[in-house]
C-alpha angles and dihedrals in degrees: 000000000000090000091052092049091052092051092050091048093052091049091051091051091051091053090048094058096043111116115254109229116187121184117231120234118226118187122217123199134182116228097203114077089200088070098043094099095040118093116239130181132240135185134187117217118199121195116195133179112248133184117247114197120216137150134248136183114280133195121305118268124229088268091057094252120131114239125220119242123197113231134180121226127190118263137167130241118195118201118189120199119226112273115261133192129237136170122196099353142350139192116229124205110218123191109234092215123127099271143094119274122190127187119213122191127189119198087221139044099246101065091236111199117259093014098091125095125210131211126184107232099177141354117192107313092340109105111183090180093067106125090000140103125206119249123201116198128210092285095042096258109154132223139152126261127187110270093224089060094048094045099040113139112257142193135191124256126193115244127199139166123225096224126043109233143104126354119297124193120205120190131183113208142168116277118271091013100117125228095281103043143027132073116318119213096184147330134204133185123212106206129220117288093014132099101202136058134177118299113276121238111229133166120260099206105026132075112247142176125233116213121196123192123185145135117316094018115119088191133019116275110234142194129190117224111198142147114004092354090073098065096027094059112120104162141359123219125191116205124213092271095051096258114151115233112188122205110213132194 
C-alpha cells in the first residue's frame, strides 16, 4: 500500500510541473456581405527554428591530423496546416510558442496560385493580433481590425423605403472605414417593388456609418450614428432620393 501511495504521489508531482500551453484564439471576418455565403479557404503556416547537424574541422591531433567536430547550425522548418473552408467568419487556434505564424486566405476553395493573401499573426513573442481580429476584404486581402469593433454587441433595426422601386442596399459599417472596406455589422437589400427588407444588424454601443446605394446615386448616401443615436435607434427609413431618415426613441 505504501508503494502504491508513493507511485501516485510521484505522478501527481510530475503533472504539477508540466508546462501549461494554451492556444490563442484569433477571429477572422469577411467584410463583404456578398461573400458571406461563399466558401473560402484558409491555412496556418508555422515556422520553427530547428537544429541542423553538420561537421567542421577541429584541432589537430597528436599525429597532425585534423579531427572532425559535430556542430549545430540554425535552420528553419515550415509546417503548413491542411487547408480548411470557412464562410462568414472562423476562429483560428494559434500556438503561443516562440515561432512565426502566418495566416493565408484564398477567396476560393481550390487554393489557386497568386490569389492568396498572407498576414503575419505572430513572430517570436511579438503578437500583432493582441486585441485585434483579422479582416478579409472582397479579394481576400487581410488586415487587422480592433477586436472591440468586431465583437461589439448588436441589435436588429427595421428598415424601409418610402417609395417602392428598384433595389436599394443598406450597409452598417465601422466609422472611418469607407464604403468599400472596414468591418461590416450588417447589410440588407430592399428589392424592387417592395418597401421592406430584413432587419438590419447594427451595434448598440459603437458609433457606425450607414451607407445606402441605389439607382441614380453616383456614390453611396451615408449617415453617421454616434452618441445617443446609437442606442436610441428604432427604425431606419430611406426616402426616394436615398436620404436616411432615422426614427429614434
